[in-house]
PDB file of C-alpha atoms and ligand atoms in Angstrom:
ATOM      1  CA  MET A   1       1.885  11.783  16.896  1.00 92.00           C
ATOM      2  CA  ALA A   2       1.751  10.512  13.273  1.00 97.00           C
ATOM      3  CA  LYS A   3      -0.540   7.579  12.561  1.00 98.00           C
ATOM      4  CA  ILE A   4       0.898   5.145  10.018  1.00 98.00           C
ATOM      5  CA  LEU A   5      -1.170   2.445   8.394  1.00 98.00           C
ATOM      6  CA  VAL A   6       0.372  -0.687   6.781  1.00 98.00           C
ATOM      7  CA  LEU A   7      -1.701  -2.513   4.170  1.00 98.00           C
ATOM      8  CA  ASN A   8       0.172  -5.667   3.285  1.00 98.00           C
ATOM      9  CA  GLY A   9      -1.094  -7.368   0.138  1.00 98.00           C
ATOM     10  CA  SER A  10       1.246 -10.374   0.256  1.00 98.00           C
ATOM     11  CA  PRO A  11      -0.340 -13.766   0.999  1.00 98.00           C
ATOM     12  CA  ARG A  12       2.776 -14.678   2.943  1.00 98.00           C
ATOM     13  CA  LYS A  13       2.260 -13.264   6.402  1.00 97.00           C
ATOM     14  CA  HIS A  14       5.931 -13.598   7.307  1.00 97.00           C
ATOM     15  CA  GLY A  15       7.405 -13.159   3.852  1.00 98.00           C
ATOM     16  CA  SER A  16       9.752 -10.611   2.334  1.00 98.00           C
ATOM     17  CA  THR A  17       7.122  -7.924   1.913  1.00 98.00           C
ATOM     18  CA  ALA A  18       6.176  -8.182   5.574  1.00 98.00           C
ATOM     19  CA  ALA A  19       9.909  -7.970   6.471  1.00 98.00           C
ATOM     20  CA  MET A  20      10.225  -4.779   4.438  1.00 98.00           C
ATOM     21  CA  ALA A  21       7.065  -3.289   5.988  1.00 98.00           C
ATOM     22  CA  GLU A  22       8.359  -4.137   9.438  1.00 98.00           C
ATOM     23  CA  GLU A  23      11.661  -2.289   8.816  1.00 98.00           C
ATOM     24  CA  ILE A  24       9.797   0.754   7.488  1.00 98.00           C
ATOM     25  CA  SER A  25       7.511   0.603  10.538  1.00 98.00           C
ATOM     26  CA  ARG A  26      10.595   0.458  12.804  1.00 98.00           C
ATOM     27  CA  GLY A  27      11.864   3.628  11.199  1.00 98.00           C
ATOM     28  CA  ALA A  28       8.513   5.314  11.755  1.00 98.00           C
ATOM     29  CA  SER A  29       8.073   4.208  15.325  1.00 98.00           C
ATOM     30  CA  GLU A  30      11.590   5.416  16.168  1.00 97.00           C
ATOM     31  CA  GLN A  31      10.218   8.876  15.292  1.00 97.00           C
ATOM     32  CA  GLY A  32       7.302   8.311  17.671  1.00 97.00           C
ATOM     33  CA  ALA A  33       4.674   7.265  15.111  1.00 98.00           C
ATOM     34  CA  GLU A  34       1.818   4.906  15.964  1.00 98.00           C
ATOM     35  CA  ILE A  35       1.681   1.952  13.548  1.00 98.00           C
ATOM     36  CA  LYS A  36      -1.312  -0.173  12.660  1.00 98.00           C
ATOM     37  CA  SER A  37      -0.852  -3.121  10.297  1.00 98.00           C
ATOM     38  CA  TYR A  38      -3.367  -5.065   8.260  1.00 98.00           C
ATOM     39  CA  TYR A  39      -2.718  -8.406   6.543  1.00 98.00           C
ATOM     40  CA  LEU A  40      -5.179  -8.114   3.644  1.00 98.00           C
ATOM     41  CA  ASN A  41      -5.091 -11.791   2.696  1.00 98.00           C
ATOM     42  CA  ALA A  42      -6.906 -12.732   5.924  1.00 98.00           C
ATOM     43  CA  MET A  43      -9.582 -10.067   5.574  1.00 98.00           C
ATOM     44  CA  ASN A  44     -13.038 -10.295   4.141  1.00 98.00           C
ATOM     45  CA  ILE A  45     -12.798  -7.773   1.292  1.00 98.00           C
ATOM     46  CA  THR A  46     -14.945  -8.133  -1.846  1.00 98.00           C
ATOM     47  CA  GLY A  47     -14.033  -6.636  -5.194  1.00 98.00           C
ATOM     48  CA  CYS A  48     -15.886  -3.415  -6.171  1.00 98.00           C
ATOM     49  CA  GLN A  49     -19.329  -4.318  -7.565  1.00 98.00           C
ATOM     50  CA  SER A  50     -19.667  -1.141  -9.644  1.00 98.00           C
ATOM     51  CA  CYS A  51     -23.025  -0.314  -8.027  1.00 97.00           C
ATOM     52  CA  TYR A  52     -22.127   3.402  -7.840  1.00 97.00           C
ATOM     53  CA  ALA A  53     -23.857   3.716  -4.465  1.00 97.00           C
ATOM     54  CA  CYS A  54     -20.711   5.601  -3.357  1.00 97.00           C
ATOM     55  CA  LYS A  55     -21.586   8.286  -5.862  1.00 96.00           C
ATOM     56  CA  GLY A  56     -24.939   8.894  -4.114  1.00 94.00           C
ATOM     57  CA  GLU A  57     -25.761  11.222  -1.210  1.00 92.00           C
ATOM     58  CA  SER A  58     -23.851   9.308   1.458  1.00 92.00           C
ATOM     59  CA  HIS A  59     -20.757   8.880  -0.698  1.00 94.00           C
ATOM     60  CA  ARG A  60     -20.097   5.666   1.248  1.00 96.00           C
ATOM     61  CA  CYS A  61     -19.523   2.128   0.027  1.00 98.00           C
ATOM     62  CA  ILE A  62     -22.505  -0.064   0.849  1.00 98.00           C
ATOM     63  CA  LEU A  63     -20.590  -3.353   0.877  1.00 98.00           C
ATOM     64  CA  GLN A  64     -20.532  -4.388   4.531  1.00 98.00           C
ATOM     65  CA  ASP A  65     -17.201  -6.121   4.776  1.00 98.00           C
ATOM     66  CA  ASP A  66     -13.823  -5.451   6.370  1.00 98.00           C
ATOM     67  CA  MET A  67     -13.174  -2.549   4.010  1.00 98.00           C
ATOM     68  CA  GLN A  68     -15.437  -0.467   6.219  1.00 98.00           C
ATOM     69  CA  GLU A  69     -12.792  -0.583   8.973  1.00 98.00           C
ATOM     70  CA  LEU A  70     -10.108   0.325   6.432  1.00 98.00           C
ATOM     71  CA  TYR A  71     -12.048   3.375   5.190  1.00 98.00           C
ATOM     72  CA  ASP A  72     -11.899   4.826   8.727  1.00 98.00           C
ATOM     73  CA  GLU A  73      -8.262   3.836   9.199  1.00 98.00           C
ATOM     74  CA  ILE A  74      -7.247   5.451   5.868  1.00 98.00           C
ATOM     75  CA  ALA A  75      -9.193   8.607   6.624  1.00 97.00           C
ATOM     76  CA  GLY A  76      -7.450   8.888  10.019  1.00 98.00           C
ATOM     77  CA  ALA A  77      -3.897   8.015   8.918  1.00 98.00           C
ATOM     78  CA  ASN A  78      -1.123  10.475   8.231  1.00 98.00           C
ATOM     79  CA  GLY A  79       0.902   7.962   6.251  1.00 98.00           C
ATOM     80  CA  ILE A  80      -0.004   4.760   4.412  1.00 98.00           C
ATOM     81  CA  ILE A  81       2.301   1.947   3.403  1.00 98.00           C
ATOM     82  CA  PHE A  82       0.895   0.001   0.478  1.00 98.00           C
ATOM     83  CA  ALA A  83       3.046  -3.127   0.563  1.00 99.00           C
ATOM     84  CA  THR A  84       3.014  -5.854  -2.083  1.00 99.00           C
ATOM     85  CA  PRO A  85       5.203  -8.410  -3.787  1.00 98.00           C
ATOM     86  CA  VAL A  86       5.318  -8.167  -7.558  1.00 98.00           C
ATOM     87  CA  TYR A  87       2.941 -10.746  -9.049  1.00 98.00           C
ATOM     88  CA  MET A  88       2.991 -10.987 -12.835  1.00 98.00           C
ATOM     89  CA  TRP A  89       4.614  -7.549 -13.141  1.00 98.00           C
ATOM     90  CA  GLN A  90       1.919  -5.948 -10.945  1.00 98.00           C
ATOM     91  CA  MET A  91       0.600  -5.636  -7.394  1.00 98.00           C
ATOM     92  CA  THR A  92      -1.190  -8.659  -5.882  1.00 99.00           C
ATOM     93  CA  ALA A  93      -4.928  -9.161  -6.298  1.00 98.00           C
ATOM     94  CA  GLN A  94      -5.383  -8.723  -2.550  1.00 98.00           C
ATOM     95  CA  LEU A  95      -4.057  -5.154  -2.718  1.00 98.00           C
ATOM     96  CA  LYS A  96      -5.769  -4.341  -6.031  1.00 98.00           C
ATOM     97  CA  GLN A  97      -9.150  -5.124  -4.498  1.00 98.00           C
ATOM     98  CA  VAL A  98      -8.476  -2.509  -1.810  1.00 98.00           C
ATOM     99  CA  ILE A  99      -7.315   0.084  -4.365  1.00 98.00           C
ATOM    100  CA  ASP A 100     -10.509  -0.396  -6.443  1.00 98.00           C
ATOM    101  CA  ARG A 101     -12.556   0.033  -3.266  1.00 98.00           C
ATOM    102  CA  LEU A 102     -11.038   3.471  -2.734  1.00 98.00           C
ATOM    103  CA  TYR A 103     -13.515   4.800  -5.338  1.00 98.00           C
ATOM    104  CA  PRO A 104     -15.749   6.401  -2.664  1.00 98.00           C
ATOM    105  CA  PHE A 105     -12.993   8.871  -1.961  1.00 97.00           C
ATOM    106  CA  ILE A 106     -13.442  10.535  -5.387  1.00 96.00           C
ATOM    107  CA  LYS A 107     -16.061  13.250  -5.782  1.00 96.00           C
ATOM    108  CA  HIS A 108     -18.076  13.852  -8.974  1.00 94.00           C
ATOM    109  CA  ASP A 109     -15.697  16.630  -9.997  1.00 95.00           C
ATOM    110  CA  TYR A 110     -12.711  14.319  -9.404  1.00 95.00           C
ATOM    111  CA  SER A 111     -11.599  16.165  -6.294  1.00 96.00           C
ATOM    112  CA  SER A 112     -11.154  14.052  -3.150  1.00 97.00           C
ATOM    113  CA  TYR A 113     -12.939  13.562   0.180  1.00 97.00           C
ATOM    114  CA  LEU A 114      -9.601  12.698   1.733  1.00 97.00           C
ATOM    115  CA  ALA A 115      -7.957  15.313   3.950  1.00 96.00           C
ATOM    116  CA  PRO A 116      -4.834  16.649   2.186  1.00 96.00           C
ATOM    117  CA  GLY A 117      -1.289  15.899   3.218  1.00 94.00           C
ATOM    118  CA  LYS A 118      -1.290  12.102   3.610  1.00 97.00           C
ATOM    119  CA  LYS A 119       2.008  10.492   2.655  1.00 98.00           C
ATOM    120  CA  VAL A 120       2.208   7.234   0.766  1.00 98.00           C
ATOM    121  CA  LEU A 121       4.974   4.698   0.524  1.00 98.00           C
ATOM    122  CA  LEU A 122       4.799   1.862  -1.984  1.00 98.00           C
ATOM    123  CA  ALA A 123       6.863  -0.967  -0.457  1.00 99.00           C
ATOM    124  CA  ILE A 124       7.626  -3.590  -3.126  1.00 98.00           C
ATOM    125  CA  THR A 125       9.542  -6.843  -3.203  1.00 98.00           C
ATOM    126  CA  GLN A 126      10.297  -8.916  -6.322  1.00 98.00           C
ATOM    127  CA  VAL A 127      12.433 -11.898  -7.184  1.00 98.00           C
ATOM    128  CA  ARG A 128      14.027 -10.264 -10.245  1.00 98.00           C
ATOM    129  CA  PRO A 129      17.205  -8.446  -9.199  1.00 98.00           C
ATOM    130  CA  ASP A 130      16.684  -5.492 -11.560  1.00 98.00           C
ATOM    131  CA  THR A 131      14.604  -3.101  -9.451  1.00 98.00           C
ATOM    132  CA  SER A 132      14.023  -0.737 -12.372  1.00 98.00           C
ATOM    133  CA  MET A 133      12.011  -3.419 -14.223  1.00 98.00           C
ATOM    134  CA  PHE A 134       8.573  -2.655 -12.770  1.00 98.00           C
ATOM    135  CA  HIS A 135       9.268   0.859 -11.502  1.00 98.00           C
ATOM    136  CA  HIS A 136       7.125   2.460 -14.199  1.00 98.00           C
ATOM    137  CA  TYR A 137       4.148   0.344 -13.081  1.00 98.00           C
ATOM    138  CA  PHE A 138       4.491   1.518  -9.461  1.00 98.00           C
ATOM    139  CA  GLU A 139       4.962   5.154 -10.594  1.00 98.00           C
ATOM    140  CA  HIS A 140       1.622   4.732 -12.333  1.00 98.00           C
ATOM    141  CA  MET A 141       0.094   3.354  -9.141  1.00 98.00           C
ATOM    142  CA  GLY A 142       1.537   6.273  -7.151  1.00 98.00           C
ATOM    143  CA  LYS A 143       0.095   8.803  -9.567  1.00 98.00           C
ATOM    144  CA  ASN A 144      -3.294   7.120  -9.295  1.00 98.00           C
ATOM    145  CA  LEU A 145      -3.142   7.405  -5.492  1.00 98.00           C
ATOM    146  CA  SER A 146      -2.217  11.095  -5.772  1.00 97.00           C
ATOM    147  CA  PHE A 147      -5.202  11.569  -8.022  1.00 97.00           C
ATOM    148  CA  LEU A 148      -7.365   9.886  -5.393  1.00 97.00           C
ATOM    149  CA  GLY A 149      -6.298  12.554  -2.922  1.00 97.00           C
ATOM    150  CA  PHE A 150      -3.287  10.990  -1.228  1.00 97.00           C
ATOM    151  CA  GLY A 151      -0.339  13.399  -1.079  1.00 91.00           C
ATOM    152  CA  LEU A 152       3.303  12.771  -1.775  1.00 96.00           C
ATOM    153  CA  TYR A 153       4.316   9.239  -2.651  1.00 98.00           C
ATOM    154  CA  LYS A 154       7.635   7.386  -2.611  1.00 98.00           C
ATOM    155  CA  ILE A 155       8.535   4.023  -3.936  1.00 98.00           C
ATOM    156  CA  LEU A 156      10.913   1.491  -2.362  1.00 98.00           C
ATOM    157  CA  ILE A 157      11.668  -1.677  -4.324  1.00 98.00           C
ATOM    158  CA  ALA A 158      13.809  -4.652  -3.178  1.00 98.00           C
ATOM    159  CA  GLY A 159      14.912  -7.205  -5.717  1.00 98.00           C
ATOM    160  CA  GLY A 160      16.107 -10.804  -5.423  1.00 98.00           C
ATOM    161  CA  THR A 161      13.771 -11.685  -2.575  1.00 98.00           C
ATOM    162  CA  ARG A 162      12.700 -15.332  -2.543  1.00 98.00           C
ATOM    163  CA  LYS A 163      12.656 -15.294   1.263  1.00 97.00           C
ATOM    164  CA  PRO A 164      12.952 -12.648   4.006  1.00 98.00           C
ATOM    165  CA  GLU A 165      16.660 -13.490   4.586  1.00 98.00           C
ATOM    166  CA  ASP A 166      17.358 -12.290   1.065  1.00 98.00           C
ATOM    167  CA  LEU A 167      16.047  -8.882   2.084  1.00 98.00           C
ATOM    168  CA  HIS A 168      17.801  -8.812   5.454  1.00 97.00           C
ATOM    169  CA  LYS A 169      21.133  -9.277   3.658  1.00 98.00           C
ATOM    170  CA  GLN A 170      20.571  -6.088   1.646  1.00 98.00           C
ATOM    171  CA  ARG A 171      21.850  -3.554   4.138  1.00 97.00           C
ATOM    172  CA  GLU A 172      21.370  -0.517   1.891  1.00 98.00           C
ATOM    173  CA  ILE A 173      17.708  -1.376   1.188  1.00 98.00           C
ATOM    174  CA  MET A 174      17.117  -2.058   4.906  1.00 98.00           C
ATOM    175  CA  ALA A 175      18.666   1.323   5.778  1.00 98.00           C
ATOM    176  CA  GLU A 176      16.536   3.001   3.136  1.00 98.00           C
ATOM    177  CA  ALA A 177      13.431   1.293   4.528  1.00 98.00           C
ATOM    178  CA  ARG A 178      14.195   2.799   7.976  1.00 98.00           C
ATOM    179  CA  ARG A 179      14.701   6.259   6.405  1.00 98.00           C
ATOM    180  CA  MET A 180      11.440   5.937   4.488  1.00 98.00           C
ATOM    181  CA  GLY A 181       9.656   5.095   7.729  1.00 98.00           C
ATOM    182  CA  ALA A 182      11.146   8.195   9.353  1.00 98.00           C
ATOM    183  CA  TRP A 183       9.982  10.294   6.376  1.00 98.00           C
ATOM    184  CA  LEU A 184       6.413   8.961   6.763  1.00 98.00           C
ATOM    185  CA  ALA A 185       6.441   9.894  10.444  1.00 98.00           C
ATOM    186  CA  GLU A 186       7.779  13.464   9.968  1.00 94.00           C
TER     187      GLU A 186
HETATM  188  C1  FMN B   1       2.262 -15.782  -8.605  1.00 91.10           C
HETATM  189  C2  FMN B   1       3.583 -15.116  -8.453  1.00 91.10           C
HETATM  190  C3  FMN B   1       3.979 -14.203  -9.416  1.00 91.10           C
HETATM  191  C4  FMN B   1       5.183 -13.566  -9.326  1.00 91.10           C
HETATM  192  N1  FMN B   1       5.519 -12.641 -10.312  1.00 91.10           N
HETATM  193  C5  FMN B   1       6.739 -12.009 -10.247  1.00 91.10           C
HETATM  194  C6  FMN B   1       7.114 -11.099 -11.259  1.00 91.10           C
HETATM  195  O1  FMN B   1       6.403 -10.808 -12.175  1.00 91.10           O
HETATM  196  N2  FMN B   1       8.340 -10.484 -11.138  1.00 91.10           N
HETATM  197  C7  FMN B   1       9.194 -10.762 -10.106  1.00 91.10           C
HETATM  198  O2  FMN B   1      10.285 -10.233 -10.040  1.00 91.10           O
HETATM  199  N3  FMN B   1       8.827 -11.605  -9.079  1.00 91.10           N
HETATM  200  C8  FMN B   1       7.638 -12.242  -9.135  1.00 91.10           C
HETATM  201  N4  FMN B   1       7.266 -13.102  -8.167  1.00 91.10           N
HETATM  202  C9  FMN B   1       8.142 -13.294  -6.964  1.00 91.10           C
HETATM  203  C10 FMN B   1       7.750 -12.455  -5.755  1.00 91.10           C
HETATM  204  O3  FMN B   1       7.407 -11.133  -6.133  1.00 91.10           O
HETATM  205  C11 FMN B   1       8.931 -12.290  -4.759  1.00 91.10           C
HETATM  206  O4  FMN B   1       9.453 -13.530  -4.400  1.00 91.10           O
HETATM  207  C12 FMN B   1       8.419 -11.516  -3.511  1.00 91.10           C
HETATM  208  O5  FMN B   1       9.560 -11.017  -2.798  1.00 91.10           O
HETATM  209  C13 FMN B   1       7.608 -12.409  -2.572  1.00 91.10           C
HETATM  210  O6  FMN B   1       7.165 -11.646  -1.479  1.00 91.10           O
HETATM  211  P1  FMN B   1       6.464 -12.323  -0.217  1.00 91.10           P
HETATM  212  O7  FMN B   1       7.576 -13.092   0.524  1.00 91.10           O
HETATM  213  O8  FMN B   1       5.929 -11.211   0.581  1.00 91.10           O
HETATM  214  O9  FMN B   1       5.455 -13.270  -0.767  1.00 91.10           O
HETATM  215  C14 FMN B   1       6.048 -13.797  -8.212  1.00 91.10           C
HETATM  216  C15 FMN B   1       5.640 -14.723  -7.224  1.00 91.10           C
HETATM  217  C16 FMN B   1       4.463 -15.366  -7.344  1.00 91.10           C
HETATM  218  C17 FMN B   1       4.014 -16.365  -6.275  1.00 91.10           C
END
C-alpha cells in the first residue's frame, strides 16, 4: 500500500489549498493509499540555522523540533504532496522552512540519502486566474526537489481561489486533482 504524505503550507487550515489537497488525497485513497496530513502552520519548525551538523557523521539535523517527525515521514513515504498558496509569487514561508530543512538529505557528493522512486506533487492555489503566471517558479521548485533525491514531480495549479468554493466550482481542476492523487498512489 502506497504511503502518501501531505505537507500543507497554508496558514488557512480549511482554505483553498487544503481543499485541493483533500481532493488529491481522495484520489489517492480511492487507489488504496494511506494518507497522512500535516498542517505546517501549527507545527514547531525552526528555520535552518546553517550549523552544518547534518554534514557530519550522523548526517542528521540536530534541531529538536517537529521537523524530526517529518524526516521519518518523508523517508517512509512513497508520495509527497507539497501544498501551498502562492504568496508574493512564491511558496509560503511555512513550506519554505521545511524545504530548507531538507538539507540533511544531500550527501557531500550531492547524491541523496533518500530512497529512489518517491513521487512529488506540487499542489498550488492562487488568486490570479492565469495559472501560467507562476508556473516557472514551481518548475524550479520541482527541479530542486528532484535534485534532493525525490523522483518524478508534477504540478497542479488552481487559479481564482479566494475561498474553497472557488475551487469546488472548477470541475476540471477537481477532476485533475483526483487523477493526480491516483497517480501518486500507483
Ligand atoms: C500574503 C499573501 C500574498 C499573496 N500573494 C499572491 C500572489 O502573489 N499571487 C496570487 O495569485 N495570489 C496571491 N495571494 C492569494 C492566495 O494565493 C490565494 O487566495 C490562495 O488560494 C489562498 O489559499 P488558502 O485558502 O489556502 O490560504 C496571496 C495571499 C496572501 C494572504
